[in-house]
mmCIF file of C-alpha atoms in Angstrom:
data_model
loop_
_atom_site.group_PDB
_atom_site.id
_atom_site.type_symbol
_atom_site.label_atom_id
_atom_site.label_comp_id
_atom_site.label_asym_id
_atom_site.label_seq_id
_atom_site.Cartn_x
_atom_site.Cartn_y
_atom_site.Cartn_z
ATOM 1 C CA MET B 253 69.371 105.644 139.438
ATOM 2 C CA VAL B 254 72.538 106.237 141.247
ATOM 3 C CA PRO B 255 73.163 104.394 144.492
ATOM 4 C CA ALA B 256 73.653 106.603 147.515
ATOM 5 C CA ASN B 257 77.212 105.268 147.880
ATOM 6 C CA GLY B 258 78.023 106.367 144.096
ATOM 7 C CA THR B 259 78.731 104.326 141.011
ATOM 8 C CA VAL B 260 81.001 104.309 137.898
ATOM 9 C CA ILE B 261 79.677 105.139 134.517
ATOM 10 C CA PHE B 262 81.286 103.744 131.113
ATOM 11 C CA PHE B 263 80.622 105.916 128.163
ATOM 12 C CA LEU B 264 82.435 105.669 124.841
ATOM 13 C CA ASN B 265 85.408 104.095 126.090
ATOM 14 C CA LYS B 266 85.565 106.599 129.018
ATOM 15 C CA SER B 267 84.657 106.111 132.696
ATOM 16 C CA LYS B 268 84.178 108.001 135.837
ATOM 17 C CA ALA B 269 82.485 107.591 139.183
ATOM 18 C CA PHE B 270 79.413 109.675 140.110
ATOM 19 C CA THR B 271 77.336 110.174 143.254
ATOM 20 C CA PRO B 272 73.376 111.140 143.567
ATOM 21 C CA GLY B 273 74.720 114.586 144.059
ATOM 22 C CA ASP B 274 76.553 114.743 140.790
ATOM 23 C CA VAL B 275 73.413 113.631 138.777
ATOM 24 C CA ALA B 276 71.515 116.480 140.901
ATOM 25 C CA ASN B 277 73.927 119.307 140.015
ATOM 26 C CA GLY B 278 74.181 118.406 136.571
ATOM 27 C CA SER B 279 77.884 116.935 136.477
ATOM 28 C CA LEU B 280 76.925 113.565 135.016
ATOM 29 C CA ALA B 281 75.303 115.532 132.072
ATOM 30 C CA SER B 282 77.807 117.827 131.511
ATOM 31 C CA TRP B 283 80.451 115.005 131.566
ATOM 32 C CA ILE B 284 78.409 112.770 129.051
ATOM 33 C CA ASN B 285 78.480 115.950 126.721
ATOM 34 C CA GLN B 286 81.886 116.318 126.976
ATOM 35 C CA VAL B 287 82.948 112.698 126.279
ATOM 36 C CA TYR B 288 80.524 112.801 123.314
ATOM 37 C CA SER B 289 82.130 116.003 122.033
ATOM 38 C CA ASP B 290 85.746 114.725 122.298
ATOM 39 C CA TYR B 291 84.507 111.361 120.625
ATOM 40 C CA ARG B 292 82.897 113.405 117.600
ATOM 41 C CA LYS B 293 86.379 115.177 117.148
ATOM 42 C CA VAL B 294 88.368 111.471 116.823
ATOM 43 C CA SER B 295 85.478 109.356 115.416
ATOM 44 C CA PRO B 296 86.188 108.150 111.655
ATOM 45 C CA CYS B 297 83.042 110.172 110.690
ATOM 46 C CA SER B 298 84.273 113.624 112.016
ATOM 47 C CA ILE B 299 85.263 116.237 109.786
ATOM 48 C CA GLN B 300 88.626 116.377 111.263
ATOM 49 C CA SER B 301 89.141 112.635 110.545
ATOM 50 C CA GLY B 302 87.920 113.280 107.030
ATOM 51 C CA GLN B 303 90.399 116.329 106.719
ATOM 52 C CA VAL B 304 93.409 113.887 108.121
ATOM 53 C CA THR B 305 92.535 111.298 105.414
ATOM 54 C CA GLN B 306 92.601 113.749 102.715
ATOM 55 C CA ASN B 307 95.866 115.362 103.526
ATOM 56 C CA GLN B 308 97.287 111.862 103.801
ATOM 57 C CA ILE B 309 96.171 110.941 100.485
ATOM 58 C CA THR B 310 97.127 114.147 98.766
ATOM 59 C CA SER B 311 100.650 113.848 100.445
ATOM 60 C CA GLN B 312 100.940 110.243 98.685
ATOM 61 C CA VAL B 313 99.436 111.276 95.322
ATOM 62 C CA VAL B 314 101.830 114.403 95.136
ATOM 63 C CA GLY B 315 104.531 112.382 96.961
ATOM 64 C CA SER B 316 104.384 109.743 93.946
ATOM 65 C CA ALA B 317 104.510 112.336 91.269
ATOM 66 C CA VAL B 318 107.600 113.870 93.033
ATOM 67 C CA GLN B 319 109.249 110.591 93.086
ATOM 68 C CA SER B 320 108.703 109.750 89.583
ATOM 69 C CA VAL B 321 110.535 113.109 88.992
ATOM 70 C CA VAL B 322 113.517 112.515 91.441
ATOM 71 C CA SER B 323 113.814 109.174 89.571
ATOM 72 C CA SER B 324 113.897 110.745 86.177
ATOM 73 C CA VAL B 325 116.474 113.356 87.454
ATOM 74 C CA MET B 326 118.720 110.705 89.262
ATOM 75 C CA SER B 327 118.504 108.615 86.082
ATOM 76 C CA SER B 328 119.306 111.673 83.810
ATOM 77 C CA ALA B 329 122.361 112.381 85.779
ATOM 78 C CA SER B 330 123.471 108.801 85.821
ATOM 79 C CA THR B 331 123.122 108.717 81.996
ATOM 80 C CA SER B 332 125.070 112.128 81.765
ATOM 81 C CA ALA B 333 127.780 110.682 83.874
ATOM 82 C CA VAL B 334 128.084 107.461 81.753
ATOM 83 C CA SER B 335 127.825 109.164 78.470
ATOM 84 C CA SER B 336 130.830 111.652 79.607
ATOM 85 C CA VAL B 337 132.948 108.581 80.848
ATOM 86 C CA THR B 338 132.046 106.595 77.640
ATOM 87 C CA SER B 339 132.713 109.746 75.471
ATOM 88 C CA SER B 340 136.042 110.092 77.012
ATOM 89 C CA ALA B 341 136.724 106.611 76.550
ATOM 90 C CA VAL B 342 136.001 106.548 72.724
ATOM 91 C CA SER B 343 138.027 109.698 72.392
ATOM 92 C CA SER B 344 140.942 107.759 73.765
ATOM 93 C CA VAL B 345 140.560 104.640 72.100
ATOM 94 C CA SER B 346 139.734 106.868 68.665
ATOM 95 C CA SER B 347 142.726 108.791 69.227
ATOM 96 C CA SER B 348 144.968 105.733 69.732
ATOM 97 C CA ALA B 349 143.486 104.151 66.951
ATOM 98 C CA THR B 350 144.080 106.908 64.713
ATOM 99 C CA SER B 351 147.808 107.209 65.715
ATOM 100 C CA SER B 352 148.171 103.462 65.102
ATOM 101 C CA VAL B 353 146.876 103.417 61.712
ATOM 102 C CA SER B 354 148.775 106.349 60.868
ATOM 103 C CA SER B 355 152.372 105.004 62.060
ATOM 104 C CA SER B 356 151.302 101.695 60.333
ATOM 105 C CA ALA B 357 150.592 103.527 57.100
ATOM 106 C CA THR B 358 153.571 105.448 57.134
ATOM 107 C CA SER B 359 155.706 102.147 57.638
ATOM 108 C CA SER B 360 154.063 100.282 54.722
ATOM 109 C CA VAL B 361 154.470 103.261 52.468
ATOM 110 C CA SER B 362 158.389 103.354 53.394
ATOM 111 C CA SER B 363 158.762 99.529 52.875
ATOM 112 C CA SER B 364 157.117 99.229 49.799
ATOM 113 C CA THR B 365 159.873 99.138 47.033
ATOM 114 C CA SER B 366 158.498 97.120 44.321
ATOM 115 C CA SER B 367 155.863 98.158 41.763
ATOM 116 C CA SER B 368 154.683 94.473 41.313
ATOM 117 C CA THR B 369 153.979 94.423 44.711
ATOM 118 C CA GLY B 370 152.017 97.565 44.687
ATOM 119 C CA SER B 371 149.960 96.211 41.868
ATOM 120 C CA GLN B 372 149.196 93.070 43.728
ATOM 121 C CA GLN B 373 147.973 94.883 46.681
ATOM 122 C CA GLY B 374 145.829 97.146 44.562
ATOM 123 C CA GLY B 375 144.561 94.049 42.822
ATOM 124 C CA GLU B 376 143.701 92.639 46.171
ATOM 125 C CA GLU B 377 142.008 95.560 47.481
ATOM 126 C CA VAL B 378 139.836 96.243 44.265
ATOM 127 C CA ALA B 379 139.014 92.489 44.704
ATOM 128 C CA ALA B 380 138.064 93.019 48.230
ATOM 129 C CA SER B 381 136.152 96.068 47.377
ATOM 130 C CA THR B 382 134.223 94.240 44.636
ATOM 131 C CA THR B 383 133.266 91.324 46.898
ATOM 132 C CA ALA B 384 132.380 93.918 49.781
ATOM 133 C CA SER B 385 130.046 95.624 47.429
ATOM 134 C CA GLN B 386 128.304 92.327 46.116
ATOM 135 C CA ASP B 387 127.753 91.249 49.608
ATOM 136 C CA ALA B 388 126.195 94.497 50.624
ATOM 137 C CA SER B 389 123.979 94.446 47.429
ATOM 138 C CA ASN B 390 122.931 90.790 48.536
ATOM 139 C CA ASP B 391 122.129 92.031 51.843
ATOM 140 C CA GLN B 392 120.179 94.876 51.017
ATOM 141 C CA LYS B 393 117.977 92.796 48.423
ATOM 142 C CA THR B 394 117.465 90.057 51.213
ATOM 143 C CA GLU B 395 116.367 92.988 53.426
ATOM 144 C CA THR B 396 114.077 94.334 50.846
ATOM 145 C CA SER B 397 112.362 91.021 50.236
ATOM 146 C CA SER B 398 112.025 90.459 53.644
ATOM 147 C CA SER B 399 110.595 93.803 54.199
ATOM 148 C CA GLY B 400 108.047 93.095 51.514
ATOM 149 C CA GLY B 401 107.233 89.873 52.756
ATOM 150 C CA GLY B 402 106.535 91.579 56.093
ATOM 151 C CA LYS B 403 104.178 94.010 54.564
ATOM 152 C CA SER B 404 102.120 91.510 52.822
ATOM 153 C CA GLY B 405 102.010 88.867 55.518
ATOM 154 C CA GLY B 406 102.748 90.686 58.880
ATOM 155 C CA GLY B 407 101.476 94.436 58.441
ATOM 156 C CA LYS B 408 99.308 94.313 61.526
ATOM 157 C CA SER B 409 102.747 92.788 63.546
ATOM 158 C CA SER B 410 104.777 95.795 62.413
ATOM 159 C CA SER B 411 101.740 98.218 63.491
ATOM 160 C CA SER B 412 101.444 96.827 66.741
ATOM 161 C CA LYS B 413 105.472 96.758 67.284
ATOM 162 C CA ALA B 414 105.310 100.356 66.233
ATOM 163 C CA LYS B 415 102.614 101.288 68.699
ATOM 164 C CA ALA B 416 104.236 99.570 71.502
ATOM 165 C CA SER B 417 107.467 101.230 70.953
ATOM 166 C CA ASN B 418 106.061 104.600 71.557
ATOM 167 C CA SER B 419 105.730 103.967 75.149
ATOM 168 C CA ASN B 420 108.131 102.334 77.894
ATOM 169 C CA PRO B 421 107.209 99.146 79.665
ATOM 170 C CA MET B 422 104.710 99.508 82.537
ATOM 171 C CA LEU B 423 105.674 99.992 85.938
ATOM 172 C CA VAL B 424 103.814 98.035 88.757
ATOM 173 C CA GLN B 425 104.306 99.429 92.437
ATOM 174 C CA SER B 426 102.722 98.109 95.601
ATOM 175 C CA ASP B 427 103.024 99.764 98.974
ATOM 176 C CA LEU B 428 102.093 98.872 102.533
ATOM 177 C CA THR B 429 101.184 102.163 104.645
ATOM 178 C CA THR B 430 100.614 102.061 108.210
ATOM 179 C CA ALA B 431 98.703 105.311 109.053
ATOM 180 C CA GLN B 432 97.656 106.423 112.536
ATOM 181 C CA ASN B 433 94.179 107.553 113.405
ATOM 182 C CA LEU B 434 93.169 110.568 115.460
ATOM 183 C CA ASN B 435 92.253 108.116 118.555
ATOM 184 C CA GLY B 436 96.076 106.660 118.520
ATOM 185 C CA SER B 437 95.350 103.321 116.690
ATOM 186 C CA PHE B 438 96.986 102.277 113.554
ATOM 187 C CA THR B 439 95.362 100.905 110.324
ATOM 188 C CA PRO B 440 97.465 99.193 107.489
ATOM 189 C CA ILE B 441 96.741 100.625 103.818
ATOM 190 C CA LEU B 442 97.684 98.590 100.906
ATOM 191 C CA ASN B 443 98.573 100.455 97.812
ATOM 192 C CA LEU B 444 98.527 99.079 94.419
ATOM 193 C CA GLY B 445 99.696 101.142 91.497
ATOM 194 C CA LEU B 446 99.984 101.081 87.935
ATOM 195 C CA SER B 447 101.999 103.626 85.764
ATOM 196 C CA GLN B 448 103.470 103.946 82.284
ATOM 197 C CA SER B 449 105.464 106.945 80.480
ATOM 198 C CA SER B 450 106.071 107.788 76.707
ATOM 199 C CA MET B 451 109.285 106.542 74.988
ATOM 200 C CA THR B 452 110.830 109.617 75.536
ATOM 201 C CA GLY B 453 109.610 109.972 79.331
ATOM 202 C CA ALA B 454 107.787 113.339 78.411
ATOM 203 C CA SER B 455 104.699 112.415 79.654
ATOM 204 C CA SER B 456 103.033 109.551 81.733
ATOM 205 C CA TRP B 457 99.953 108.432 83.354
ATOM 206 C CA GLY B 458 99.138 106.414 86.693
ATOM 207 C CA LEU B 459 96.498 104.659 88.764
ATOM 208 C CA THR B 460 96.593 103.992 92.129
ATOM 209 C CA GLY B 461 93.886 102.091 94.480
ATOM 210 C CA MET B 462 94.183 102.170 98.281
ATOM 211 C CA ILE B 463 92.663 99.629 100.488
ATOM 212 C CA TRP B 464 92.586 100.233 104.389
ATOM 213 C CA MET B 465 92.638 96.894 106.104
ATOM 214 C CA ASN B 466 89.678 97.512 108.092
ATOM 215 C CA PHE B 467 87.738 97.458 104.694
ATOM 216 C CA LYS B 468 85.751 100.517 105.657
ATOM 217 C CA GLN B 469 87.716 103.075 103.479
ATOM 218 C CA PHE B 470 88.817 102.849 99.921
ATOM 219 C CA ALA B 471 90.416 105.288 97.567
ATOM 220 C CA LEU B 472 91.120 105.510 93.829
ATOM 221 C CA SER B 473 93.083 108.015 92.356
ATOM 222 C CA GLY B 474 94.458 108.815 88.709
ATOM 223 C CA ARG B 475 97.248 110.997 87.446
ATOM 224 C CA TYR B 476 98.566 112.611 84.272
ATOM 225 C CA THR B 477 102.227 114.156 84.073
ATOM 226 C CA LYS B 478 103.563 116.155 81.613
ATOM 227 C CA MET B 479 107.357 117.236 81.719
ATOM 228 C CA GLN B 480 108.596 120.532 80.201
ATOM 229 C CA PHE B 481 112.319 120.619 79.036
ATOM 230 C CA SER B 482 114.726 123.540 78.672
ATOM 231 C CA LYS B 483 116.281 124.213 75.206
ATOM 232 C CA LEU B 484 119.294 122.435 76.187
ATOM 233 C CA GLY B 485 117.285 119.410 76.921
ATOM 234 C CA SER B 486 117.313 119.465 80.798
ATOM 235 C CA LEU B 487 114.166 118.705 82.875
ATOM 236 C CA ARG B 488 112.783 122.068 84.096
ATOM 237 C CA TYR B 489 108.772 121.914 85.163
ATOM 238 C CA ILE B 490 106.653 119.260 85.513
ATOM 239 C CA HIS B 491 102.647 119.279 85.415
ATOM 240 C CA ASN B 492 100.753 117.016 87.114
ATOM 241 C CA PHE B 493 96.938 116.670 86.860
ATOM 242 C CA SER B 494 95.128 114.557 89.437
ATOM 243 C CA ILE B 495 91.470 113.129 90.536
ATOM 244 C CA THR B 496 90.954 110.976 93.587
ATOM 245 C CA GLY B 497 87.695 109.427 94.927
ATOM 246 C CA VAL B 498 87.371 108.180 98.387
ATOM 247 C CA TYR B 499 85.116 106.164 100.577
ATOM 248 C CA SER B 500 85.516 106.345 104.303
ATOM 249 C CA TYR B 501 83.011 104.970 106.787
ATOM 250 C CA GLY B 502 80.068 105.811 104.928
ATOM 251 C CA ASN B 503 81.405 109.303 104.038
ATOM 252 C CA LEU B 504 82.161 110.161 100.156
ATOM 253 C CA ILE B 505 85.393 112.634 99.324
ATOM 254 C CA GLY B 506 86.338 113.608 96.062
ATOM 255 C CA PHE B 507 89.147 116.098 94.924
ATOM 256 C CA ALA B 508 90.835 117.237 91.852
ATOM 257 C CA GLY B 509 94.152 119.039 91.916
ATOM 258 C CA TYR B 510 96.876 120.425 89.792
ATOM 259 C CA SER B 511 100.765 120.305 90.717
ATOM 260 C CA GLY B 512 103.405 122.405 89.314
ATOM 261 C CA ILE B 513 106.789 120.679 90.217
ATOM 262 C CA ILE B 514 110.302 122.714 89.707
ATOM 263 C CA ASN B 515 113.636 120.903 89.015
ATOM 264 C CA LEU B 516 116.111 122.859 90.941
ATOM 265 C CA ASN B 517 118.778 120.567 89.604
ATOM 266 C CA LYS B 518 121.589 120.121 92.407
ATOM 267 C CA TYR B 519 119.303 121.982 94.711
ATOM 268 C CA GLY B 520 116.523 119.682 94.787
ATOM 269 C CA VAL B 521 113.009 119.443 93.666
ATOM 270 C CA THR B 522 110.196 121.910 94.921
ATOM 271 C CA GLY B 523 106.780 123.028 93.820
ATOM 272 C CA PHE B 524 102.986 123.295 94.973
ATOM 273 C CA ASN B 525 99.707 121.782 94.798
ATOM 274 C CA VAL B 526 96.232 123.238 94.472
ATOM 275 C CA SER B 527 93.378 121.017 94.898
ATOM 276 C CA ALA B 528 89.417 121.474 95.215
ATOM 277 C CA SER B 529 87.634 118.762 97.406
ATOM 278 C CA GLY B 530 84.060 118.040 98.064
ATOM 279 C CA ALA B 531 82.870 115.709 101.094
ATOM 280 C CA LEU B 532 79.468 114.354 101.867
ATOM 281 C CA ILE B 533 79.004 113.254 105.391
ATOM 282 C CA SER B 534 76.659 110.535 105.878
ATOM 283 C CA GLU B 535 76.175 110.881 109.555
ATOM 284 C CA ASN B 536 74.183 114.477 109.157
ATOM 285 C CA LYS B 537 73.594 114.447 105.606
ATOM 286 C CA SER B 538 75.899 117.462 105.262
ATOM 287 C CA SER B 539 78.218 118.350 102.369
ATOM 288 C CA PHE B 540 81.504 120.638 102.542
ATOM 289 C CA PHE B 541 83.703 122.198 100.040
ATOM 290 C CA SER B 542 87.091 123.432 100.327
ATOM 291 C CA PRO B 543 90.361 124.356 98.669
ATOM 292 C CA THR B 544 93.521 122.983 99.775
ATOM 293 C CA ILE B 545 96.890 124.390 99.233
ATOM 294 C CA THR B 546 100.303 122.349 99.595
ATOM 295 C CA ALA B 547 104.050 123.486 99.210
ATOM 296 C CA PHE B 548 106.615 120.589 99.106
ATOM 297 C CA TYR B 549 110.392 120.393 98.823
ATOM 298 C CA THR B 550 112.769 117.246 98.539
ATOM 299 C CA LYS B 551 116.458 116.509 97.868
ATOM 300 C CA PRO B 552 117.510 113.490 96.898
ATOM 301 C CA PHE B 553 120.898 112.141 98.073
ATOM 302 C CA THR B 554 122.739 109.100 96.475
ATOM 303 C CA THR B 555 124.770 106.810 98.861
ATOM 304 C CA GLY B 556 126.688 104.119 97.022
ATOM 305 C CA LYS B 557 125.327 102.824 93.693
ATOM 306 C CA LYS B 558 122.088 101.383 94.936
ATOM 307 C CA LEU B 559 120.673 103.533 97.884
ATOM 308 C CA THR B 560 118.863 106.997 97.315
ATOM 309 C CA ILE B 561 117.817 109.147 100.318
ATOM 310 C CA SER B 562 115.172 111.672 99.934
ATOM 311 C CA PRO B 563 114.156 113.913 102.703
ATOM 312 C CA GLU B 564 110.647 115.520 102.377
ATOM 313 C CA LEU B 565 108.609 118.428 103.620
ATOM 314 C CA TYR B 566 105.241 119.116 102.869
ATOM 315 C CA ILE B 567 103.049 121.991 104.219
ATOM 316 C CA MET B 568 99.314 122.246 103.758
ATOM 317 C CA SER B 569 96.684 124.619 104.541
ATOM 318 C CA THR B 570 92.898 124.531 104.011
ATOM 319 C CA PRO B 571 91.902 128.339 104.324
ATOM 320 C CA LEU B 572 88.234 128.118 103.682
ATOM 321 C CA ILE B 573 85.286 125.230 104.288
ATOM 322 C CA TYR B 574 81.865 125.864 102.917
ATOM 323 C CA SER B 575 79.062 124.064 104.625
ATOM 324 C CA ALA B 576 76.308 123.646 102.218
ATOM 325 C CA LYS B 577 73.694 122.760 104.649
ATOM 326 C CA ASP B 578 74.319 125.579 106.933
ATOM 327 C CA ARG B 579 75.111 127.975 103.886
ATOM 328 C CA VAL B 580 78.157 129.164 105.687
ATOM 329 C CA THR B 581 81.792 129.950 105.036
ATOM 330 C CA SER B 582 84.487 129.418 107.927
ATOM 331 C CA THR B 583 88.024 130.139 107.899
ATOM 332 C CA ASP B 584 91.070 127.920 109.039
ATOM 333 C CA ARG B 585 94.268 129.489 109.857
ATOM 334 C CA THR B 586 95.896 126.192 110.915
ATOM 335 C CA PHE B 587 98.764 124.626 109.083
ATOM 336 C CA ALA B 588 99.520 120.852 108.466
ATOM 337 C CA ALA B 589 102.805 119.612 107.762
ATOM 338 C CA PHE B 590 104.486 116.301 106.774
ATOM 339 C CA ILE B 591 108.088 115.725 107.831
ATOM 340 C CA GLY B 592 109.923 112.570 106.966
ATOM 341 C CA SER B 593 112.390 110.816 104.494
ATOM 342 C CA GLY B 594 111.928 108.394 101.580
ATOM 343 C CA PHE B 595 114.877 105.461 101.052
ATOM 344 C CA ASP B 596 114.901 103.698 97.676
ATOM 345 C CA TYR B 597 117.201 100.629 97.320
ATOM 346 C CA LYS B 598 117.769 99.260 93.801
ATOM 347 C CA ILE B 599 118.198 95.557 94.367
ATOM 348 C CA THR B 600 118.172 94.457 90.496
ATOM 349 C CA LYS B 601 117.587 96.510 87.456
ATOM 350 C CA ARG B 602 113.768 95.705 87.641
ATOM 351 C CA PHE B 603 113.037 95.562 91.172
ATOM 352 C CA LYS B 604 113.259 98.367 93.751
ATOM 353 C CA PHE B 605 112.486 98.398 97.511
ATOM 354 C CA ASN B 606 111.531 101.695 99.385
ATOM 355 C CA PHE B 607 110.788 102.585 102.828
ATOM 356 C CA ASN B 608 108.999 106.130 103.778
ATOM 357 C CA TYR B 609 108.417 107.634 107.054
ATOM 358 C CA LYS B 610 106.422 110.743 107.581
ATOM 359 C CA LEU B 611 105.399 112.538 110.650
ATOM 360 C CA ASN B 612 102.038 114.624 110.608
ATOM 361 C CA VAL B 613 102.251 117.905 112.605
ATOM 362 C CA SER B 614 99.461 120.532 112.948
ATOM 363 C CA THR B 615 98.824 123.612 114.473
ATOM 364 C CA ASN B 616 95.388 122.714 115.329
ATOM 365 C CA THR B 617 95.520 121.582 119.126
ATOM 366 C CA GLU B 618 92.782 119.442 118.568
ATOM 367 C CA ILE B 619 94.855 116.867 116.025
ATOM 368 C CA PRO B 620 97.873 115.085 117.604
ATOM 369 C CA MET B 621 100.884 114.236 116.103
ATOM 370 C CA LEU B 622 100.585 111.241 113.765
ATOM 371 C CA SER B 623 102.859 108.863 112.125
ATOM 372 C CA PHE B 624 102.720 107.244 108.612
ATOM 373 C CA PHE B 625 105.042 104.528 107.660
ATOM 374 C CA LEU B 626 105.381 102.965 104.162
ATOM 375 C CA ILE B 627 107.049 99.618 102.882
ATOM 376 C CA GLY B 628 107.175 98.810 99.249
ATOM 377 C CA SER B 629 108.505 97.727 95.912
ATOM 378 C CA LYS B 630 108.411 99.006 92.086
ATOM 379 C CA VAL B 631 108.874 96.504 89.280
ATOM 380 C CA ASN B 632 109.476 97.118 85.735
ATOM 381 C CA LEU B 633 107.259 94.822 83.431
#
């Protein structure tokens, strides 16, 4: 019953004053239905929330692969520069040394006037040569003996070292992301990653766990990356395969994807991602299946010796959504985009600090602009 002078109704964090006349003409019922409809759009169990969560995880999975490529490109460029400088320096030193030896030899020949002196020098050279040969022979025997001992007593150790030399040390990564929800609130997300690459860097694998600090959402993602080089040895194309499982407020989401990443050298890194996903919504026991297409681009800039800035752009589309319960396929012509930049600061040779910000915008008017902050570190073991 609503008092004659009216009352205030509170429902799902919304409130409004109503009179008996509003109840009679249906205004109260219409308001309740509208509030509930709006709540369904931003509730954690809604399809929109699931799509936002999936887009966020996809951008992080793809972003992780892209960042590994950027690191490889930057490392290759740095190594090339150092190699060039070293080669130039060695060439200069070699030229100087050759000139000095040539001059010394000419001076020595011109000053040699006694044959006995020449014989004495020749004898000394022969003696020195004989001594060096004996030392080398002894060293070779010692190494052979040690090698034989290693085979008889430490075969397993040699085998384990050989296996260990086939891959680089593991890389441990920890990130703290602050993600904005559809209702405007923020939820911290703890990311823990472990990855390892082969000795040549041509292939790598990685595992990433995500824990939302509300302890109602969890995700585990695995990836395998294969790099393709040109005939000249430069990095050209990267294949990245990933599979991810998500638990969110009782809902289950799983998706597998492939990313093709292209190294444009001085023009940056670009590529695409194609994934197929399935979602089981616990509220109404319905399931949805959809493909997602993502295009991305980043261009790293080095500032000084330790700071790398990488502007990023991700554009995503889910063109089709199939409802298994209703057996209906619907189209979605809206797009979502992540726009931001990453900042990597190298503190030591083994430790790196990184910060990343992305703004999520969508052409879907029901999804507001959302912000994602990431603060983390990378440590080589």
